[in-house]
Amino acid sequence: GENVEQHPSTLSVQEGDSAVIKCTYSDSASNYFPWYKQELGKGPQLIIDIRSNVGEKKDQRIAVTLNKTAKHFSLHITETQPEDSAVYFCAAYYDYKLSFGAGTTVTVRA
Amino acid sequence: DVKVTQSSRYLVKRTGEKVFLECVQDMDHENMFWYRQDPGLGLRLIYFSYDVKMKEKGDIPEGYSVSREKKERFSLILESASTNQTSMYLCASSGDTEPQHFGDGTRLSIL
């Protein structure tokens, strides 16, 4: 099955700086890559996603890039704010199923 | 907005008990999923269902079963609860071309 690796496991950034989270996947047939944000006491919420026919997608301060050849994708958060502190999960979709990375705990220092 | 509702936020049960976790979605989604979430392991798929009365095993189905009698409801069953099933359980639903939407989870403790 699909194997998704996510790095780093924890990330601490100064408010206003950028944060980057990287994921790799193993199955070249995976064709959809969502990113989820999970705040304390809540379920994961979709924040951005990208399909395999697109290399980059942006939504305000958040962007995702995909390199199909290398089988890796990344989440970029610019101008970080305290409300960006959360756990972030990447995922890869294939054959009706999502496989998730282990998560990155992001802390934005004021 | 899509709403996925899990019946309990916290649940404490004893080893050997039969445990039911309930999930309801209000968007007429075909697909529903049960995950467990453990620190450092991310979300792992237990079972999923792509239609009423249909079910498929995920990556870690051992010790669990599911039931989907109605489209909006998907139940996870622990036939005989064990302490290693203490975890956060997350339910999700999706349409065929949509991303998965999650409930807020049930934190289950087995004593």
PDB file of C-alpha atoms in Angstrom:
ATOM      1  CA  GLY A   1       0.000   0.000   0.000  1.00  0.00           C
ATOM      2  CA  GLU A   2       0.856   3.674  -0.031  1.00  0.00           C
ATOM      3  CA  ASN A   3       3.492   4.914   2.445  1.00  0.00           C
ATOM      4  CA  VAL A   4       3.651   8.614   3.291  1.00  0.00           C
ATOM      5  CA  GLU A   5       6.571  10.103   5.228  1.00  0.00           C
ATOM      6  CA  GLN A   6       6.336  13.579   6.718  1.00  0.00           C
ATOM      7  CA  HIS A   7       9.083  15.873   8.047  1.00  0.00           C
ATOM      8  CA  PRO A   8       9.737  17.491  10.398  1.00  0.00           C
ATOM      9  CA  SER A   9       7.701  16.092  13.268  1.00  0.00           C
ATOM     10  CA  THR A  10       7.885  19.411  15.136  1.00  0.00           C
ATOM     11  CA  LEU A  11       8.486  22.932  13.862  1.00  0.00           C
ATOM     12  CA  SER A  12       8.843  26.134  15.856  1.00  0.00           C
ATOM     13  CA  VAL A  13       8.858  29.436  13.983  1.00  0.00           C
ATOM     14  CA  GLN A  14       8.839  33.109  14.910  1.00  0.00           C
ATOM     15  CA  GLU A  15       5.648  34.953  14.092  1.00  0.00           C
ATOM     16  CA  GLY A  16       5.927  36.420  10.622  1.00  0.00           C
ATOM     17  CA  ASP A  17       8.420  33.823   9.395  1.00  0.00           C
ATOM     18  CA  SER A  18       7.648  31.024   6.932  1.00  0.00           C
ATOM     19  CA  ALA A  19       7.015  27.368   7.721  1.00  0.00           C
ATOM     20  CA  VAL A  20       7.670  24.474   5.349  1.00  0.00           C
ATOM     21  CA  ILE A  21       6.535  20.874   5.798  1.00  0.00           C
ATOM     22  CA  LYS A  22       7.671  18.140   3.399  1.00  0.00           C
ATOM     23  CA  CYS A  23       6.124  14.790   2.514  1.00  0.00           C
ATOM     24  CA  THR A  24       7.131  11.901   0.285  1.00  0.00           C
ATOM     25  CA  TYR A  25       4.923   9.107  -1.033  1.00  0.00           C
ATOM     26  CA  SER A  26       5.712   5.711  -2.454  1.00  0.00           C
ATOM     27  CA  ASP A  27       2.951   4.825  -4.946  1.00  0.00           C
ATOM     28  CA  SER A  28       3.292   6.644  -8.263  1.00  0.00           C
ATOM     29  CA  ALA A  29      -0.420   5.985  -8.926  1.00  0.00           C
ATOM     30  CA  SER A  30      -1.448   8.394  -6.141  1.00  0.00           C
ATOM     31  CA  ASN A  31      -3.216  11.306  -7.763  1.00  0.00           C
ATOM     32  CA  TYR A  32      -4.576  13.598  -5.061  1.00  0.00           C
ATOM     33  CA  PHE A  33      -2.753  15.190  -2.124  1.00  0.00           C
ATOM     34  CA  PRO A  34      -4.705  17.023   0.592  1.00  0.00           C
ATOM     35  CA  TRP A  35      -3.316  18.826   3.617  1.00  0.00           C
ATOM     36  CA  TYR A  36      -5.202  18.915   6.902  1.00  0.00           C
ATOM     37  CA  LYS A  37      -4.867  21.143   9.965  1.00  0.00           C
ATOM     38  CA  GLN A  38      -5.899  19.818  13.352  1.00  0.00           C
ATOM     39  CA  GLU A  39      -6.417  22.144  16.270  1.00  0.00           C
ATOM     40  CA  LEU A  40      -6.627  20.941  19.859  1.00  0.00           C
ATOM     41  CA  GLY A  41      -9.853  19.092  20.538  1.00  0.00           C
ATOM     42  CA  LYS A  42     -10.968  19.188  16.904  1.00  0.00           C
ATOM     43  CA  GLY A  43     -10.949  16.847  13.972  1.00  0.00           C
ATOM     44  CA  PRO A  44      -8.636  17.487  10.988  1.00  0.00           C
ATOM     45  CA  GLN A  45      -9.832  20.210   8.610  1.00  0.00           C
ATOM     46  CA  LEU A  46      -8.846  20.416   4.968  1.00  0.00           C
ATOM     47  CA  ILE A  47      -6.809  23.553   4.289  1.00  0.00           C
ATOM     48  CA  ILE A  48      -5.534  22.987   0.760  1.00  0.00           C
ATOM     49  CA  ASP A  49      -5.221  20.187  -1.759  1.00  0.00           C
ATOM     50  CA  ILE A  50      -3.505  19.514  -5.070  1.00  0.00           C
ATOM     51  CA  ARG A  51      -4.100  17.042  -7.873  1.00  0.00           C
ATOM     52  CA  SER A  52      -1.416  15.228  -9.811  1.00  0.00           C
ATOM     53  CA  ASN A  53      -1.884  17.305 -12.964  1.00  0.00           C
ATOM     54  CA  VAL A  54      -0.906  20.515 -11.154  1.00  0.00           C
ATOM     55  CA  GLY A  55       2.525  21.546  -9.886  1.00  0.00           C
ATOM     56  CA  GLU A  56       1.598  24.322  -7.483  1.00  0.00           C
ATOM     57  CA  LYS A  57      -1.463  25.820  -5.835  1.00  0.00           C
ATOM     58  CA  LYS A  58      -1.824  28.891  -3.618  1.00  0.00           C
ATOM     59  CA  ASP A  59      -4.520  30.118  -1.286  1.00  0.00           C
ATOM     60  CA  GLN A  60      -3.641  33.371   0.460  1.00  0.00           C
ATOM     61  CA  ARG A  61      -0.744  32.568   2.851  1.00  0.00           C
ATOM     62  CA  ILE A  62      -0.740  28.849   2.089  1.00  0.00           C
ATOM     63  CA  ALA A  63       0.796  27.117  -0.905  1.00  0.00           C
ATOM     64  CA  VAL A  64       1.414  23.522  -1.880  1.00  0.00           C
ATOM     65  CA  THR A  65       3.912  22.209  -4.426  1.00  0.00           C
ATOM     66  CA  LEU A  66       4.033  18.779  -6.009  1.00  0.00           C
ATOM     67  CA  ASN A  67       6.950  17.044  -7.727  1.00  0.00           C
ATOM     68  CA  LYS A  68       5.541  13.866  -9.298  1.00  0.00           C
ATOM     69  CA  THR A  69       8.891  12.677 -10.588  1.00  0.00           C
ATOM     70  CA  ALA A  70      10.470  12.781  -7.160  1.00  0.00           C
ATOM     71  CA  LYS A  71       7.202  11.792  -5.460  1.00  0.00           C
ATOM     72  CA  HIS A  72       7.233  14.559  -2.929  1.00  0.00           C
ATOM     73  CA  PHE A  73       4.996  17.474  -2.023  1.00  0.00           C
ATOM     74  CA  SER A  74       5.325  20.360   0.376  1.00  0.00           C
ATOM     75  CA  LEU A  75       3.202  22.816   2.340  1.00  0.00           C
ATOM     76  CA  HIS A  76       4.395  26.410   2.642  1.00  0.00           C
ATOM     77  CA  ILE A  77       2.886  28.863   5.125  1.00  0.00           C
ATOM     78  CA  THR A  78       4.068  32.455   4.795  1.00  0.00           C
ATOM     79  CA  GLU A  79       3.780  35.286   7.340  1.00  0.00           C
ATOM     80  CA  THR A  80       2.895  32.845  10.109  1.00  0.00           C
ATOM     81  CA  GLN A  81       0.460  33.940  12.811  1.00  0.00           C
ATOM     82  CA  PRO A  82      -0.304  32.483  16.262  1.00  0.00           C
ATOM     83  CA  GLU A  83      -3.493  30.902  14.907  1.00  0.00           C
ATOM     84  CA  ASP A  84      -1.357  28.800  12.556  1.00  0.00           C
ATOM     85  CA  SER A  85      -0.185  26.789  15.592  1.00  0.00           C
ATOM     86  CA  ALA A  86      -1.634  23.297  15.125  1.00  0.00           C
ATOM     87  CA  VAL A  87      -0.819  19.803  13.911  1.00  0.00           C
ATOM     88  CA  TYR A  88      -0.608  19.483  10.130  1.00  0.00           C
ATOM     89  CA  PHE A  89      -1.058  16.243   8.200  1.00  0.00           C
ATOM     90  CA  CYS A  90      -0.257  15.489   4.600  1.00  0.00           C
ATOM     91  CA  ALA A  91      -2.000  12.657   2.782  1.00  0.00           C
ATOM     92  CA  ALA A  92      -1.901  10.808  -0.536  1.00  0.00           C
ATOM     93  CA  TYR A  93      -4.984   9.355  -2.215  1.00  0.00           C
ATOM     94  CA  TYR A  94      -5.191   6.182  -4.219  1.00  0.00           C
ATOM     95  CA  ASP A  95      -7.860   3.543  -4.738  1.00  0.00           C
ATOM     96  CA  TYR A  96     -10.543   5.179  -2.532  1.00  0.00           C
ATOM     97  CA  LYS A  97      -8.158   5.545   0.397  1.00  0.00           C
ATOM     98  CA  LEU A  98      -6.091   8.282   1.966  1.00  0.00           C
ATOM     99  CA  SER A  99      -2.733   7.427   3.539  1.00  0.00           C
ATOM    100  CA  PHE A 100      -1.562   9.994   6.064  1.00  0.00           C
ATOM    101  CA  GLY A 101       1.809  11.201   7.230  1.00  0.00           C
ATOM    102  CA  ALA A 102       2.572  11.096  10.953  1.00  0.00           C
ATOM    103  CA  GLY A 103       1.927  14.821  11.396  1.00  0.00           C
ATOM    104  CA  THR A 104       3.903  17.995  12.120  1.00  0.00           C
ATOM    105  CA  THR A 105       3.279  20.028  15.257  1.00  0.00           C
ATOM    106  CA  VAL A 106       3.767  23.683  14.325  1.00  0.00           C
ATOM    107  CA  THR A 107       4.284  26.266  17.059  1.00  0.00           C
ATOM    108  CA  VAL A 108       4.314  29.948  16.157  1.00  0.00           C
ATOM    109  CA  ARG A 109       6.189  32.017  18.746  1.00  0.00           C
ATOM    110  CA  ALA A 110       4.895  35.535  19.356  1.00  0.00           C
TER     111      ALA A 110
ATOM    112  CA  ASP B   1     -21.139  23.111   5.410  1.00  0.00           C
ATOM    113  CA  VAL B   2     -20.575  19.408   5.727  1.00  0.00           C
ATOM    114  CA  LYS B   3     -21.247  18.137   9.203  1.00  0.00           C
ATOM    115  CA  VAL B   4     -19.894  14.852  10.512  1.00  0.00           C
ATOM    116  CA  THR B   5     -21.127  14.129  14.016  1.00  0.00           C
ATOM    117  CA  GLN B   6     -19.638  11.540  16.326  1.00  0.00           C
ATOM    118  CA  SER B   7     -21.965  10.554  19.141  1.00  0.00           C
ATOM    119  CA  SER B   8     -19.464  10.800  22.020  1.00  0.00           C
ATOM    120  CA  ARG B   9     -16.455  13.030  22.628  1.00  0.00           C
ATOM    121  CA  TYR B  10     -15.144  10.905  25.490  1.00  0.00           C
ATOM    122  CA  LEU B  11     -15.872   7.304  26.370  1.00  0.00           C
ATOM    123  CA  VAL B  12     -14.518   5.024  29.085  1.00  0.00           C
ATOM    124  CA  LYS B  13     -15.099   1.277  28.855  1.00  0.00           C
ATOM    125  CA  ARG B  14     -13.718  -1.882  30.432  1.00  0.00           C
ATOM    126  CA  THR B  15     -11.739  -4.665  28.797  1.00  0.00           C
ATOM    127  CA  GLY B  16     -13.946  -7.297  27.242  1.00  0.00           C
ATOM    128  CA  GLU B  17     -16.905  -4.966  26.719  1.00  0.00           C
ATOM    129  CA  LYS B  18     -18.544  -4.593  23.314  1.00  0.00           C
ATOM    130  CA  VAL B  19     -18.203  -0.939  22.301  1.00  0.00           C
ATOM    131  CA  PHE B  20     -20.139   0.980  19.667  1.00  0.00           C
ATOM    132  CA  LEU B  21     -18.948   4.252  18.173  1.00  0.00           C
ATOM    133  CA  GLU B  22     -21.492   6.075  16.052  1.00  0.00           C
ATOM    134  CA  CYS B  23     -21.008   8.542  13.220  1.00  0.00           C
ATOM    135  CA  VAL B  24     -23.596  10.486  11.233  1.00  0.00           C
ATOM    136  CA  GLN B  25     -23.072  12.743   8.201  1.00  0.00           C
ATOM    137  CA  ASP B  26     -25.599  15.156   6.742  1.00  0.00           C
ATOM    138  CA  MET B  27     -24.333  15.557   3.157  1.00  0.00           C
ATOM    139  CA  ASP B  28     -25.609  12.387   1.496  1.00  0.00           C
ATOM    140  CA  HIS B  29     -22.020  11.224   0.976  1.00  0.00           C
ATOM    141  CA  GLU B  30     -21.430   7.794  -0.494  1.00  0.00           C
ATOM    142  CA  ASN B  31     -18.145   7.143   1.297  1.00  0.00           C
ATOM    143  CA  MET B  32     -17.528   6.921   5.028  1.00  0.00           C
ATOM    144  CA  PHE B  33     -14.363   6.059   6.947  1.00  0.00           C
ATOM    145  CA  TRP B  34     -13.127   5.168  10.414  1.00  0.00           C
ATOM    146  CA  TYR B  35      -9.594   6.035  11.513  1.00  0.00           C
ATOM    147  CA  ARG B  36      -7.678   5.807  14.721  1.00  0.00           C
ATOM    148  CA  GLN B  37      -5.163   8.471  15.639  1.00  0.00           C
ATOM    149  CA  ASP B  38      -2.178   7.765  17.858  1.00  0.00           C
ATOM    150  CA  PRO B  39       0.776  10.070  18.643  1.00  0.00           C
ATOM    151  CA  GLY B  40       3.576   9.720  16.109  1.00  0.00           C
ATOM    152  CA  LEU B  41       1.548   7.400  13.880  1.00  0.00           C
ATOM    153  CA  GLY B  42      -0.808   9.825  12.175  1.00  0.00           C
ATOM    154  CA  LEU B  43      -4.222   8.581  11.111  1.00  0.00           C
ATOM    155  CA  ARG B  44      -4.586   4.914  10.262  1.00  0.00           C
ATOM    156  CA  LEU B  45      -7.582   3.583   8.344  1.00  0.00           C
ATOM    157  CA  ILE B  46      -9.586   0.883  10.124  1.00  0.00           C
ATOM    158  CA  TYR B  47     -12.550   0.337   7.772  1.00  0.00           C
ATOM    159  CA  PHE B  48     -14.367   2.226   5.080  1.00  0.00           C
ATOM    160  CA  SER B  49     -17.641   1.950   3.232  1.00  0.00           C
ATOM    161  CA  TYR B  50     -18.502   3.197  -0.257  1.00  0.00           C
ATOM    162  CA  ASP B  51     -22.192   2.327  -0.130  1.00  0.00           C
ATOM    163  CA  VAL B  52     -24.926   1.147   2.211  1.00  0.00           C
ATOM    164  CA  LYS B  53     -24.238  -2.355   3.507  1.00  0.00           C
ATOM    165  CA  MET B  54     -20.811  -2.337   1.834  1.00  0.00           C
ATOM    166  CA  LYS B  55     -17.577  -2.364   3.823  1.00  0.00           C
ATOM    167  CA  GLU B  56     -13.891  -2.719   3.081  1.00  0.00           C
ATOM    168  CA  LYS B  57     -10.984  -3.382   5.401  1.00  0.00           C
ATOM    169  CA  GLY B  58      -8.447  -0.655   5.841  1.00  0.00           C
ATOM    170  CA  ASP B  59      -4.910  -1.013   7.109  1.00  0.00           C
ATOM    171  CA  ILE B  60      -5.661  -2.066  10.710  1.00  0.00           C
ATOM    172  CA  PRO B  61      -9.047  -3.879  10.835  1.00  0.00           C
ATOM    173  CA  GLU B  62      -8.127  -6.491  13.453  1.00  0.00           C
ATOM    174  CA  GLY B  63     -10.366  -6.347  16.515  1.00  0.00           C
ATOM    175  CA  TYR B  64     -12.923  -4.088  14.824  1.00  0.00           C
ATOM    176  CA  SER B  65     -16.041  -4.450  12.723  1.00  0.00           C
ATOM    177  CA  VAL B  66     -18.404  -1.918  11.139  1.00  0.00           C
ATOM    178  CA  SER B  67     -22.026  -1.530  10.196  1.00  0.00           C
ATOM    179  CA  ARG B  68     -23.667   0.689   7.617  1.00  0.00           C
ATOM    180  CA  GLU B  69     -27.407   0.097   7.488  1.00  0.00           C
ATOM    181  CA  LYS B  70     -28.254   3.639   6.351  1.00  0.00           C
ATOM    182  CA  LYS B  71     -26.329   5.966   4.058  1.00  0.00           C
ATOM    183  CA  GLU B  72     -25.851   8.657   6.693  1.00  0.00           C
ATOM    184  CA  ARG B  73     -24.704   6.415   9.537  1.00  0.00           C
ATOM    185  CA  PHE B  74     -21.526   4.396   9.953  1.00  0.00           C
ATOM    186  CA  SER B  75     -20.813   2.507  13.175  1.00  0.00           C
ATOM    187  CA  LEU B  76     -17.528   1.151  14.454  1.00  0.00           C
ATOM    188  CA  ILE B  77     -17.728  -1.858  16.753  1.00  0.00           C
ATOM    189  CA  LEU B  78     -15.094  -3.168  19.110  1.00  0.00           C
ATOM    190  CA  GLU B  79     -16.217  -6.738  19.629  1.00  0.00           C
ATOM    191  CA  SER B  80     -14.226  -7.268  22.844  1.00  0.00           C
ATOM    192  CA  ALA B  81     -12.398  -4.133  23.882  1.00  0.00           C
ATOM    193  CA  SER B  82      -8.740  -4.356  24.869  1.00  0.00           C
ATOM    194  CA  THR B  83      -6.403  -1.798  26.409  1.00  0.00           C
ATOM    195  CA  ASN B  84      -4.430  -1.449  23.159  1.00  0.00           C
ATOM    196  CA  GLN B  85      -7.574  -0.034  21.577  1.00  0.00           C
ATOM    197  CA  THR B  86      -7.352   3.044  23.767  1.00  0.00           C
ATOM    198  CA  SER B  87      -7.080   5.822  21.193  1.00  0.00           C
ATOM    199  CA  MET B  88      -8.704   8.748  19.419  1.00  0.00           C
ATOM    200  CA  TYR B  89     -11.196   7.552  16.810  1.00  0.00           C
ATOM    201  CA  LEU B  90     -12.085   9.763  13.869  1.00  0.00           C
ATOM    202  CA  CYS B  91     -14.922   9.351  11.413  1.00  0.00           C
ATOM    203  CA  ALA B  92     -14.899  10.963   7.950  1.00  0.00           C
ATOM    204  CA  SER B  93     -17.161  11.129   4.916  1.00  0.00           C
ATOM    205  CA  SER B  94     -16.761  12.153   1.288  1.00  0.00           C
ATOM    206  CA  GLY B  95     -18.557  12.258  -2.022  1.00  0.00           C
ATOM    207  CA  ASP B  96     -16.979  10.559  -5.009  1.00  0.00           C
ATOM    208  CA  THR B  97     -14.965  13.590  -6.150  1.00  0.00           C
ATOM    209  CA  GLU B  98     -14.713  15.442  -2.860  1.00  0.00           C
ATOM    210  CA  PRO B  99     -12.135  15.503  -0.091  1.00  0.00           C
ATOM    211  CA  GLN B 100     -12.835  13.758   3.194  1.00  0.00           C
ATOM    212  CA  HIS B 101     -14.516  15.734   5.957  1.00  0.00           C
ATOM    213  CA  PHE B 102     -13.845  14.711   9.551  1.00  0.00           C
ATOM    214  CA  GLY B 103     -15.787  14.687  12.788  1.00  0.00           C
ATOM    215  CA  ASP B 104     -14.219  15.969  16.021  1.00  0.00           C
ATOM    216  CA  GLY B 105     -13.325  12.506  17.259  1.00  0.00           C
ATOM    217  CA  THR B 106     -14.112  10.188  20.142  1.00  0.00           C
ATOM    218  CA  ARG B 107     -11.399   9.721  22.731  1.00  0.00           C
ATOM    219  CA  LEU B 108     -11.852   6.158  23.920  1.00  0.00           C
ATOM    220  CA  SER B 109     -10.203   4.778  27.042  1.00  0.00           C
ATOM    221  CA  ILE B 110     -10.271   1.073  27.777  1.00  0.00           C
ATOM    222  CA  LEU B 111      -9.528   0.241  31.418  1.00  0.00           C
TER     223      LEU B 111
END
